């Protein structure tokens, strides 16, 4: 690890006015620094800022502080009661020790677990733009099959972000020099394209202060994660699903996917294939067709495409069983 300066931020304005990398739990950043994948000259500790409250909003939603630990958020009574898909996603990620340290804002910003990103001897456009992507011709079993580009096929690692994408969450930030922004997650994350090193829409020095959830949507909620082992493993395929049905007809659907793309993936065409249709196998297969029509494997990860179909169909059956 290279030498760096360390400062503690006294307030939000002081944090955004200081150059350097923000650190809270450090569960991802410190690993990257130890491997010299990231070499910041300064760390700005934002733990003194508070930002640990979970508050109800006038519209019936929640405002979650960026420094709320994952373990606290998963156990919060309002999350468990109103947003069980989020609680389940949080509990399926990492280990209890890591969840105790990892924060809401940091979880959204964690970087890919691509083998080649972590190997400084390998070509990785996300780590060093313009040098190539070793994963495309290498061991790519955990890599993406949707939203990829010629420059990057890495997957996004977060479980929490998948559930938040299905829930329609938005990120609230503080900007250098004052002011704030509100970014829905679909505008927050960026697909790799020709610039895989640019992963989100934050400007330099911009700080996530809160995450906002809208009022709970109607219907059942489910988070299903398929992985290589029962714990402490990233998703091969995951689904965050929220589906409502009345008289056997799907009236609402929100679906997001992990393990398939460089960002938490949500495709409105998948939901459109369900809404207004009978909660039956034909509609479930049509939704899977919409999800996977542009899917492309790279050899070792080809299995993800049929696996995603099975996981989605099984999840929809669980969400609509006994639909009346």
Short mmCIF file of N, CA and C in Angstrom, two decimals, residues 52-230:
data_model
loop_
_atom_site.label_atom_id
_atom_site.label_comp_id
_atom_site.label_asym_id
_atom_site.label_seq_id
_atom_site.Cartn_x
_atom_site.Cartn_y
_atom_site.Cartn_z
N UNK A 52 -26.60 8.55 9.68
CA UNK A 52 -26.94 7.17 10.06
C UNK A 52 -28.42 6.99 10.39
N UNK A 53 -29.25 7.93 10.00
CA UNK A 53 -30.68 7.84 10.32
C UNK A 53 -31.47 7.22 9.18
N UNK A 54 -32.54 6.55 9.54
CA UNK A 54 -33.54 6.08 8.59
C UNK A 54 -34.84 6.78 8.96
N UNK A 55 -35.34 7.62 8.06
CA UNK A 55 -36.47 8.48 8.38
C UNK A 55 -37.58 8.31 7.36
N UNK A 56 -38.81 8.39 7.82
CA UNK A 56 -39.95 8.36 6.91
C UNK A 56 -40.07 9.69 6.19
N UNK A 57 -40.50 9.65 4.95
CA UNK A 57 -40.70 10.86 4.15
C UNK A 57 -42.19 11.14 4.03
N UNK A 58 -42.57 12.38 3.71
CA UNK A 58 -44.00 12.73 3.63
C UNK A 58 -44.78 11.87 2.63
N UNK A 59 -44.12 11.39 1.59
CA UNK A 59 -44.83 10.58 0.59
C UNK A 59 -44.97 9.12 0.94
N UNK A 60 -44.55 8.73 2.14
CA UNK A 60 -44.68 7.34 2.56
C UNK A 60 -43.45 6.50 2.29
N UNK A 61 -42.39 7.13 1.82
CA UNK A 61 -41.15 6.40 1.58
C UNK A 61 -40.18 6.53 2.74
N UNK A 62 -38.91 6.25 2.45
CA UNK A 62 -37.86 6.33 3.46
C UNK A 62 -36.67 7.11 2.93
N UNK A 63 -35.98 7.78 3.84
CA UNK A 63 -34.73 8.47 3.55
C UNK A 63 -33.66 7.82 4.41
N UNK A 64 -32.69 7.21 3.76
CA UNK A 64 -31.68 6.38 4.42
C UNK A 64 -30.33 7.09 4.36
N UNK A 65 -29.73 7.33 5.49
CA UNK A 65 -28.43 7.97 5.53
C UNK A 65 -27.36 7.11 4.88
N UNK A 66 -26.42 7.76 4.22
CA UNK A 66 -25.39 7.04 3.47
C UNK A 66 -24.49 6.20 4.35
N UNK A 67 -24.42 6.52 5.65
CA UNK A 67 -23.53 5.79 6.55
C UNK A 67 -24.24 4.74 7.39
N UNK A 68 -25.50 4.46 7.10
CA UNK A 68 -26.20 3.38 7.80
C UNK A 68 -25.52 2.06 7.44
N UNK A 69 -25.03 1.30 8.41
CA UNK A 69 -24.41 0.01 8.10
C UNK A 69 -25.41 -0.96 7.47
N UNK A 70 -24.91 -1.83 6.62
CA UNK A 70 -25.78 -2.80 5.96
C UNK A 70 -26.53 -3.67 6.96
N UNK A 71 -25.87 -4.07 8.04
CA UNK A 71 -26.53 -4.92 9.03
C UNK A 71 -27.67 -4.18 9.71
N UNK A 72 -27.46 -2.90 10.03
CA UNK A 72 -28.52 -2.10 10.66
C UNK A 72 -29.69 -1.90 9.71
N UNK A 73 -29.40 -1.64 8.46
CA UNK A 73 -30.47 -1.41 7.49
C UNK A 73 -31.29 -2.68 7.29
N UNK A 74 -30.63 -3.83 7.20
CA UNK A 74 -31.35 -5.09 7.00
C UNK A 74 -32.28 -5.41 8.16
N UNK A 75 -31.92 -4.97 9.36
CA UNK A 75 -32.71 -5.27 10.55
C UNK A 75 -33.68 -4.16 10.94
N UNK A 76 -33.67 -3.05 10.22
CA UNK A 76 -34.53 -1.92 10.60
C UNK A 76 -36.00 -2.32 10.45
N UNK A 77 -36.83 -2.06 11.46
CA UNK A 77 -38.23 -2.50 11.40
C UNK A 77 -38.98 -2.02 10.17
N UNK A 78 -38.74 -0.80 9.72
CA UNK A 78 -39.45 -0.29 8.55
C UNK A 78 -39.00 -0.98 7.26
N UNK A 79 -37.74 -1.34 7.19
CA UNK A 79 -37.24 -2.08 6.02
C UNK A 79 -37.83 -3.49 6.01
N UNK A 80 -37.79 -4.15 7.16
CA UNK A 80 -38.31 -5.52 7.24
C UNK A 80 -39.80 -5.55 6.92
N UNK A 81 -40.55 -4.57 7.40
CA UNK A 81 -42.00 -4.58 7.22
C UNK A 81 -42.42 -4.14 5.82
N UNK A 82 -41.75 -3.12 5.27
CA UNK A 82 -42.23 -2.51 4.03
C UNK A 82 -41.42 -2.89 2.80
N UNK A 83 -40.15 -3.18 3.00
CA UNK A 83 -39.26 -3.45 1.87
C UNK A 83 -38.49 -4.75 2.12
N UNK A 84 -39.19 -5.87 2.30
CA UNK A 84 -38.49 -7.13 2.60
C UNK A 84 -37.52 -7.56 1.51
N UNK A 85 -37.77 -7.15 0.25
CA UNK A 85 -36.82 -7.49 -0.81
C UNK A 85 -35.45 -6.90 -0.53
N UNK A 86 -35.42 -5.70 0.05
CA UNK A 86 -34.15 -5.06 0.38
C UNK A 86 -33.48 -5.74 1.57
N UNK A 87 -34.26 -6.07 2.59
CA UNK A 87 -33.70 -6.76 3.74
C UNK A 87 -33.07 -8.09 3.32
N UNK A 88 -33.75 -8.82 2.47
CA UNK A 88 -33.24 -10.13 2.04
C UNK A 88 -32.00 -9.98 1.17
N UNK A 89 -31.99 -8.97 0.33
CA UNK A 89 -30.81 -8.75 -0.50
C UNK A 89 -29.59 -8.41 0.36
N UNK A 90 -29.77 -7.56 1.35
CA UNK A 90 -28.66 -7.19 2.24
C UNK A 90 -28.14 -8.41 2.99
N UNK A 91 -29.02 -9.24 3.47
CA UNK A 91 -28.59 -10.40 4.26
C UNK A 91 -27.95 -11.48 3.39
N UNK A 92 -28.16 -11.42 2.09
CA UNK A 92 -27.54 -12.42 1.21
C UNK A 92 -26.14 -12.00 0.78
N UNK A 93 -25.73 -10.78 1.13
CA UNK A 93 -24.43 -10.28 0.70
C UNK A 93 -23.37 -10.41 1.77
N UNK A 94 -22.15 -10.71 1.34
CA UNK A 94 -20.97 -10.68 2.21
C UNK A 94 -21.14 -11.58 3.43
N UNK A 95 -20.50 -11.19 4.54
CA UNK A 95 -20.55 -11.91 5.80
C UNK A 95 -21.07 -10.97 6.87
N UNK A 96 -21.51 -11.49 8.03
CA UNK A 96 -21.98 -10.58 9.09
C UNK A 96 -20.94 -9.53 9.49
N UNK A 97 -19.67 -9.91 9.52
CA UNK A 97 -18.63 -8.95 9.90
C UNK A 97 -18.54 -7.81 8.89
N UNK A 98 -18.59 -8.14 7.61
CA UNK A 98 -18.53 -7.10 6.59
C UNK A 98 -19.79 -6.25 6.59
N UNK A 99 -20.95 -6.88 6.79
CA UNK A 99 -22.19 -6.10 6.81
C UNK A 99 -22.21 -5.12 7.99
N UNK A 100 -21.51 -5.45 9.06
CA UNK A 100 -21.43 -4.53 10.20
C UNK A 100 -20.64 -3.27 9.87
N UNK A 101 -19.73 -3.36 8.92
CA UNK A 101 -18.89 -2.21 8.55
C UNK A 101 -19.35 -1.52 7.27
N UNK A 102 -19.83 -2.29 6.32
CA UNK A 102 -20.20 -1.73 5.01
C UNK A 102 -21.37 -0.77 5.16
N UNK A 103 -21.33 0.32 4.40
CA UNK A 103 -22.35 1.36 4.50
C UNK A 103 -23.24 1.37 3.27
N UNK A 104 -24.36 2.05 3.42
CA UNK A 104 -25.32 2.15 2.31
C UNK A 104 -24.69 2.82 1.09
N UNK A 105 -24.06 3.97 1.30
CA UNK A 105 -23.43 4.66 0.18
C UNK A 105 -22.27 3.89 -0.40
N UNK A 106 -21.45 3.31 0.45
CA UNK A 106 -20.31 2.54 -0.03
C UNK A 106 -20.71 1.31 -0.79
N UNK A 107 -21.80 0.65 -0.37
CA UNK A 107 -22.28 -0.53 -1.08
C UNK A 107 -22.63 -0.18 -2.52
N UNK A 108 -23.26 0.96 -2.73
CA UNK A 108 -23.63 1.37 -4.09
C UNK A 108 -22.41 1.62 -4.96
N UNK A 109 -21.29 1.99 -4.33
CA UNK A 109 -20.09 2.38 -5.09
C UNK A 109 -19.03 1.29 -5.16
N UNK A 110 -19.30 0.12 -4.59
CA UNK A 110 -18.27 -0.92 -4.65
C UNK A 110 -17.97 -1.30 -6.09
N UNK A 111 -16.76 -1.71 -6.31
CA UNK A 111 -16.32 -1.97 -7.68
C UNK A 111 -16.38 -3.46 -8.00
N UNK A 112 -16.27 -3.79 -9.26
CA UNK A 112 -16.43 -5.15 -9.73
C UNK A 112 -15.47 -6.11 -9.05
N UNK A 113 -15.85 -7.39 -9.03
CA UNK A 113 -14.95 -8.44 -8.54
C UNK A 113 -14.35 -9.24 -9.69
N UNK A 114 -14.24 -8.66 -10.87
CA UNK A 114 -13.60 -9.32 -12.01
C UNK A 114 -12.18 -9.73 -11.65
N UNK A 115 -11.83 -10.97 -11.97
CA UNK A 115 -10.49 -11.48 -11.64
C UNK A 115 -9.41 -10.59 -12.24
N UNK A 116 -9.62 -10.13 -13.45
CA UNK A 116 -8.58 -9.41 -14.17
C UNK A 116 -8.46 -7.96 -13.70
N UNK A 117 -9.55 -7.41 -13.18
CA UNK A 117 -9.50 -6.09 -12.55
C UNK A 117 -8.59 -6.12 -11.33
N UNK A 118 -8.61 -7.21 -10.61
CA UNK A 118 -7.82 -7.35 -9.38
C UNK A 118 -6.39 -7.82 -9.65
N UNK A 119 -6.07 -8.17 -10.87
CA UNK A 119 -4.73 -8.65 -11.22
C UNK A 119 -4.02 -7.55 -12.01
N UNK A 120 -3.11 -6.86 -11.37
CA UNK A 120 -2.46 -5.72 -12.02
C UNK A 120 -1.56 -6.13 -13.18
N UNK A 121 -1.28 -7.43 -13.33
CA UNK A 121 -0.49 -7.90 -14.46
C UNK A 121 -1.35 -8.19 -15.69
N UNK A 122 -2.69 -8.15 -15.52
CA UNK A 122 -3.61 -8.47 -16.61
C UNK A 122 -4.16 -7.20 -17.24
N UNK A 123 -4.56 -7.32 -18.49
CA UNK A 123 -5.16 -6.18 -19.20
C UNK A 123 -6.57 -5.94 -18.69
N UNK A 124 -6.86 -4.70 -18.32
CA UNK A 124 -8.19 -4.35 -17.83
C UNK A 124 -8.46 -2.88 -18.13
N UNK A 125 -9.40 -2.62 -19.03
CA UNK A 125 -9.74 -1.24 -19.38
C UNK A 125 -10.39 -0.48 -18.23
N UNK A 126 -11.01 -1.19 -17.32
CA UNK A 126 -11.63 -0.54 -16.18
C UNK A 126 -10.56 0.00 -15.23
N UNK A 127 -9.46 -0.72 -15.13
CA UNK A 127 -8.36 -0.30 -14.26
C UNK A 127 -7.43 0.68 -14.97
N UNK A 128 -7.09 0.37 -16.22
CA UNK A 128 -6.20 1.22 -17.02
C UNK A 128 -6.80 1.35 -18.41
N UNK A 129 -7.52 2.42 -18.70
CA UNK A 129 -8.21 2.56 -19.98
C UNK A 129 -7.27 2.38 -21.17
N UNK A 130 -7.75 1.60 -22.15
CA UNK A 130 -7.03 1.46 -23.40
C UNK A 130 -6.11 0.27 -23.51
N UNK A 131 -5.98 -0.54 -22.44
CA UNK A 131 -5.02 -1.65 -22.52
C UNK A 131 -5.67 -2.98 -22.86
N UNK A 132 -7.01 -3.01 -22.96
CA UNK A 132 -7.68 -4.25 -23.35
C UNK A 132 -8.45 -4.89 -22.20
N UNK A 133 -9.18 -5.94 -22.53
CA UNK A 133 -10.01 -6.68 -21.56
C UNK A 133 -9.64 -8.15 -21.63
N UNK A 134 -8.83 -8.60 -20.69
CA UNK A 134 -8.38 -9.99 -20.67
C UNK A 134 -9.52 -10.96 -20.41
N UNK A 135 -10.59 -10.50 -19.79
CA UNK A 135 -11.70 -11.39 -19.44
C UNK A 135 -12.39 -11.96 -20.68
N UNK A 136 -12.41 -11.21 -21.77
CA UNK A 136 -13.17 -11.66 -22.93
C UNK A 136 -12.59 -12.94 -23.53
N UNK A 137 -11.29 -13.10 -23.47
CA UNK A 137 -10.69 -14.33 -23.97
C UNK A 137 -10.15 -15.20 -22.86
N UNK A 138 -10.46 -14.84 -21.62
CA UNK A 138 -9.93 -15.57 -20.48
C UNK A 138 -11.01 -16.35 -19.75
N UNK A 139 -10.82 -16.51 -18.44
CA UNK A 139 -11.79 -17.23 -17.62
C UNK A 139 -12.89 -16.26 -17.23
N UNK A 140 -14.04 -16.39 -17.88
CA UNK A 140 -15.08 -15.37 -17.73
C UNK A 140 -16.38 -15.93 -17.15
N UNK A 141 -16.28 -16.96 -16.35
CA UNK A 141 -17.46 -17.62 -15.82
C UNK A 141 -18.38 -16.68 -15.05
N UNK A 142 -17.84 -15.72 -14.31
CA UNK A 142 -18.69 -14.84 -13.50
C UNK A 142 -19.04 -13.53 -14.22
N UNK A 143 -18.66 -13.41 -15.47
CA UNK A 143 -18.81 -12.13 -16.17
C UNK A 143 -20.22 -11.92 -16.72
N UNK A 144 -20.43 -10.74 -17.27
CA UNK A 144 -21.74 -10.29 -17.70
C UNK A 144 -22.15 -10.87 -19.04
N UNK A 145 -23.46 -10.97 -19.24
CA UNK A 145 -24.02 -11.39 -20.53
C UNK A 145 -24.97 -10.34 -21.10
N UNK A 146 -25.21 -9.26 -20.35
CA UNK A 146 -26.05 -8.15 -20.80
C UNK A 146 -25.31 -6.84 -20.57
N UNK A 147 -25.52 -5.87 -21.45
CA UNK A 147 -24.96 -4.54 -21.25
C UNK A 147 -23.46 -4.44 -21.38
N UNK A 148 -22.82 -5.42 -21.98
CA UNK A 148 -21.37 -5.42 -22.12
C UNK A 148 -20.95 -4.58 -23.32
N UNK A 149 -19.64 -4.40 -23.45
CA UNK A 149 -19.08 -3.71 -24.61
C UNK A 149 -17.80 -4.41 -25.01
N UNK A 150 -17.22 -3.94 -26.11
CA UNK A 150 -15.94 -4.51 -26.54
C UNK A 150 -14.82 -4.22 -25.55
N UNK A 151 -15.06 -3.28 -24.63
CA UNK A 151 -14.02 -2.88 -23.69
C UNK A 151 -14.18 -3.47 -22.30
N UNK A 152 -15.34 -4.05 -21.96
CA UNK A 152 -15.53 -4.55 -20.60
C UNK A 152 -16.74 -5.48 -20.53
N UNK A 153 -16.57 -6.60 -19.79
CA UNK A 153 -17.68 -7.53 -19.57
C UNK A 153 -17.83 -7.83 -18.07
N UNK A 154 -17.33 -6.94 -17.22
CA UNK A 154 -17.40 -7.15 -15.78
C UNK A 154 -18.84 -7.02 -15.27
N UNK A 155 -19.12 -7.66 -14.15
CA UNK A 155 -20.43 -7.56 -13.51
C UNK A 155 -20.39 -6.64 -12.30
N UNK A 156 -21.53 -6.06 -11.99
CA UNK A 156 -21.66 -5.28 -10.76
C UNK A 156 -21.87 -6.24 -9.59
N UNK A 157 -21.21 -6.02 -8.45
CA UNK A 157 -21.22 -7.03 -7.38
C UNK A 157 -22.32 -6.88 -6.35
N UNK A 158 -23.02 -5.75 -6.28
CA UNK A 158 -23.90 -5.46 -5.15
C UNK A 158 -25.22 -6.22 -5.21
N UNK A 159 -25.63 -6.79 -4.08
CA UNK A 159 -26.99 -7.32 -3.93
C UNK A 159 -27.94 -6.19 -3.56
N UNK A 160 -27.53 -5.34 -2.64
CA UNK A 160 -28.38 -4.25 -2.19
C UNK A 160 -28.84 -3.37 -3.34
N UNK A 161 -27.92 -3.05 -4.26
CA UNK A 161 -28.25 -2.16 -5.36
C UNK A 161 -29.29 -2.77 -6.29
N UNK A 162 -29.30 -4.09 -6.43
CA UNK A 162 -30.30 -4.75 -7.28
C UNK A 162 -31.69 -4.54 -6.69
N UNK A 163 -31.82 -4.76 -5.38
CA UNK A 163 -33.12 -4.55 -4.74
C UNK A 163 -33.53 -3.08 -4.82
N UNK A 164 -32.58 -2.18 -4.61
CA UNK A 164 -32.91 -0.75 -4.68
C UNK A 164 -33.32 -0.34 -6.08
N UNK A 165 -32.73 -0.97 -7.09
CA UNK A 165 -33.13 -0.66 -8.47
C UNK A 165 -34.58 -1.08 -8.72
N UNK A 166 -34.95 -2.24 -8.21
CA UNK A 166 -36.33 -2.69 -8.37
C UNK A 166 -37.30 -1.79 -7.62
N UNK A 167 -36.85 -1.23 -6.49
CA UNK A 167 -37.71 -0.38 -5.68
C UNK A 167 -37.79 1.06 -6.19
N UNK A 168 -37.01 1.40 -7.20
CA UNK A 168 -37.04 2.76 -7.74
C UNK A 168 -36.32 3.77 -6.87
N UNK A 169 -35.21 3.34 -6.25
CA UNK A 169 -34.46 4.21 -5.34
C UNK A 169 -33.76 5.33 -6.10
N UNK A 170 -33.43 6.39 -5.35
CA UNK A 170 -32.66 7.50 -5.89
C UNK A 170 -31.58 7.89 -4.90
N UNK A 171 -30.46 8.35 -5.43
CA UNK A 171 -29.32 8.80 -4.62
C UNK A 171 -29.38 10.31 -4.49
N UNK A 172 -29.18 10.80 -3.27
CA UNK A 172 -29.10 12.24 -3.01
C UNK A 172 -27.65 12.57 -2.66
N UNK A 173 -27.12 13.62 -3.28
CA UNK A 173 -25.70 13.95 -3.10
C UNK A 173 -25.52 15.39 -2.64
N UNK A 174 -24.36 15.64 -2.07
CA UNK A 174 -23.89 17.00 -1.81
C UNK A 174 -22.75 17.29 -2.77
N UNK A 175 -22.77 18.46 -3.38
CA UNK A 175 -21.80 18.82 -4.40
C UNK A 175 -20.77 19.80 -3.86
N UNK A 176 -19.56 19.75 -4.39
CA UNK A 176 -18.55 20.74 -3.99
C UNK A 176 -19.05 22.16 -4.25
N UNK A 177 -18.83 23.03 -3.30
CA UNK A 177 -19.28 24.39 -3.46
C UNK A 177 -20.72 24.63 -3.08
N UNK A 178 -21.39 23.58 -2.58
CA UNK A 178 -22.79 23.73 -2.19
C UNK A 178 -23.71 23.14 -3.23
N UNK A 179 -24.96 23.00 -2.86
CA UNK A 179 -25.93 22.42 -3.77
C UNK A 179 -26.01 20.92 -3.62
N UNK A 180 -27.04 20.33 -4.22
CA UNK A 180 -27.24 18.90 -4.13
C UNK A 180 -27.88 18.40 -5.41
N UNK A 181 -27.86 17.10 -5.58
CA UNK A 181 -28.53 16.47 -6.72
C UNK A 181 -29.30 15.25 -6.24
N UNK A 182 -30.31 14.90 -7.01
CA UNK A 182 -31.06 13.67 -6.77
C UNK A 182 -31.00 12.85 -8.05
N UNK A 183 -30.40 11.67 -7.96
CA UNK A 183 -30.17 10.84 -9.13
C UNK A 183 -30.86 9.49 -8.97
N UNK A 184 -31.91 9.20 -9.76
CA UNK A 184 -32.45 7.84 -9.76
C UNK A 184 -31.35 6.84 -10.12
N UNK A 185 -31.45 5.63 -9.60
CA UNK A 185 -30.37 4.67 -9.85
C UNK A 185 -30.19 4.38 -11.33
N UNK A 186 -31.25 4.49 -12.12
CA UNK A 186 -31.06 4.22 -13.54
C UNK A 186 -30.23 5.29 -14.23
N UNK A 187 -30.12 6.48 -13.60
CA UNK A 187 -29.25 7.54 -14.12
C UNK A 187 -27.92 7.59 -13.39
N UNK A 188 -27.85 6.93 -12.26
CA UNK A 188 -26.64 6.95 -11.43
C UNK A 188 -25.54 6.06 -12.02
N UNK A 189 -25.91 4.85 -12.43
CA UNK A 189 -24.92 3.91 -12.97
C UNK A 189 -24.75 4.09 -14.47
N UNK A 190 -23.53 3.81 -14.94
CA UNK A 190 -23.23 3.93 -16.36
C UNK A 190 -22.75 2.59 -16.91
N UNK A 191 -23.27 2.24 -18.08
CA UNK A 191 -22.77 1.06 -18.77
C UNK A 191 -21.35 1.32 -19.28
N UNK A 192 -20.55 0.27 -19.50
CA UNK A 192 -19.14 0.49 -19.81
C UNK A 192 -18.88 1.21 -21.12
N UNK A 193 -19.60 0.83 -22.19
CA UNK A 193 -19.32 1.45 -23.48
C UNK A 193 -17.83 1.46 -23.75
N UNK A 194 -17.33 2.61 -24.19
CA UNK A 194 -15.89 2.78 -24.45
C UNK A 194 -15.16 3.36 -23.25
N UNK A 195 -15.88 3.59 -22.14
CA UNK A 195 -15.26 4.19 -20.95
C UNK A 195 -15.62 3.38 -19.70
N UNK A 196 -15.19 2.13 -19.62
CA UNK A 196 -15.58 1.31 -18.47
C UNK A 196 -15.05 1.80 -17.14
N UNK A 197 -14.04 2.66 -17.15
CA UNK A 197 -13.51 3.20 -15.90
C UNK A 197 -14.43 4.24 -15.29
N UNK A 198 -15.41 4.73 -16.05
CA UNK A 198 -16.40 5.68 -15.53
C UNK A 198 -17.65 4.87 -15.18
N UNK A 199 -17.85 4.60 -13.90
CA UNK A 199 -18.87 3.65 -13.49
C UNK A 199 -20.16 4.31 -13.00
N UNK A 200 -20.10 5.59 -12.68
CA UNK A 200 -21.28 6.26 -12.14
C UNK A 200 -21.24 7.73 -12.53
N UNK A 201 -22.31 8.44 -12.17
CA UNK A 201 -22.48 9.82 -12.61
C UNK A 201 -21.96 10.85 -11.62
N UNK A 202 -21.32 10.44 -10.54
CA UNK A 202 -20.82 11.39 -9.56
C UNK A 202 -19.64 12.18 -10.12
N UNK A 203 -19.62 13.47 -9.78
CA UNK A 203 -18.48 14.31 -10.12
C UNK A 203 -17.42 14.19 -9.03
N UNK A 204 -16.21 14.64 -9.33
CA UNK A 204 -15.14 14.64 -8.33
C UNK A 204 -15.57 15.43 -7.10
N UNK A 205 -15.40 14.85 -5.93
CA UNK A 205 -15.75 15.52 -4.69
C UNK A 205 -17.22 15.46 -4.32
N UNK A 206 -18.06 14.89 -5.17
CA UNK A 206 -19.49 14.79 -4.86
C UNK A 206 -19.72 13.62 -3.90
N UNK A 207 -20.53 13.85 -2.90
CA UNK A 207 -20.70 12.90 -1.81
C UNK A 207 -22.14 12.42 -1.72
N UNK A 208 -22.33 11.11 -1.70
CA UNK A 208 -23.65 10.56 -1.41
C UNK A 208 -23.99 10.83 0.05
N UNK A 209 -25.12 11.47 0.29
CA UNK A 209 -25.55 11.73 1.67
C UNK A 209 -26.72 10.86 2.08
N UNK A 210 -27.60 10.53 1.14
CA UNK A 210 -28.79 9.74 1.46
C UNK A 210 -29.20 8.90 0.27
N UNK A 211 -30.01 7.92 0.54
CA UNK A 211 -30.73 7.17 -0.50
C UNK A 211 -32.21 7.29 -0.18
N UNK A 212 -33.00 7.60 -1.17
CA UNK A 212 -34.45 7.74 -0.98
C UNK A 212 -35.18 6.57 -1.63
N UNK A 213 -36.10 5.99 -0.88
CA UNK A 213 -36.98 4.95 -1.40
C UNK A 213 -38.38 5.53 -1.49
N UNK A 214 -39.08 5.29 -2.60
CA UNK A 214 -40.48 5.72 -2.68
C UNK A 214 -41.36 4.85 -1.77
N UNK A 215 -42.62 5.20 -1.67
CA UNK A 215 -43.54 4.38 -0.88
C UNK A 215 -43.51 2.94 -1.37
N UNK A 216 -43.72 1.99 -0.47
CA UNK A 216 -43.67 0.58 -0.87
C UNK A 216 -44.63 0.28 -2.01
N UNK A 217 -44.19 -0.45 -3.02
CA UNK A 217 -45.07 -0.78 -4.13
C UNK A 217 -46.03 -1.90 -3.73
N UNK A 218 -47.11 -2.06 -4.50
CA UNK A 218 -48.05 -3.16 -4.20
C UNK A 218 -47.45 -4.50 -4.59
N UNK A 219 -47.95 -5.55 -3.95
CA UNK A 219 -47.57 -6.89 -4.36
C UNK A 219 -46.59 -7.56 -3.43
N UNK A 220 -46.25 -8.78 -3.78
CA UNK A 220 -45.27 -9.56 -3.04
C UNK A 220 -43.86 -9.15 -3.45
N UNK A 221 -42.92 -9.35 -2.53
CA UNK A 221 -41.52 -9.03 -2.78
C UNK A 221 -40.65 -10.26 -2.56
N UNK A 222 -39.63 -10.38 -3.39
CA UNK A 222 -38.76 -11.55 -3.33
C UNK A 222 -37.35 -11.17 -3.77
N UNK A 223 -36.36 -11.73 -3.09
CA UNK A 223 -34.99 -11.65 -3.60
C UNK A 223 -34.44 -13.06 -3.65
N UNK A 224 -34.09 -13.48 -4.85
CA UNK A 224 -33.56 -14.85 -5.06
C UNK A 224 -32.17 -14.74 -5.65
N UNK A 225 -31.23 -15.43 -5.02
CA UNK A 225 -29.82 -15.35 -5.43
C UNK A 225 -29.27 -16.75 -5.66
N UNK A 226 -28.74 -16.97 -6.85
CA UNK A 226 -28.09 -18.23 -7.18
C UNK A 226 -26.59 -17.99 -7.19
N UNK A 227 -25.84 -18.78 -6.43
CA UNK A 227 -24.40 -18.58 -6.27
C UNK A 227 -23.72 -19.91 -6.09
N UNK A 228 -22.41 -19.90 -6.08
CA UNK A 228 -21.65 -21.14 -6.03
C UNK A 228 -21.67 -21.81 -4.66
N UNK A 229 -21.89 -21.04 -3.60
CA UNK A 229 -21.98 -21.62 -2.27
C UNK A 229 -23.00 -20.82 -1.47
N UNK A 230 -23.37 -21.33 -0.32
CA UNK A 230 -24.52 -20.80 0.41
C UNK A 230 -24.28 -19.43 1.02
#
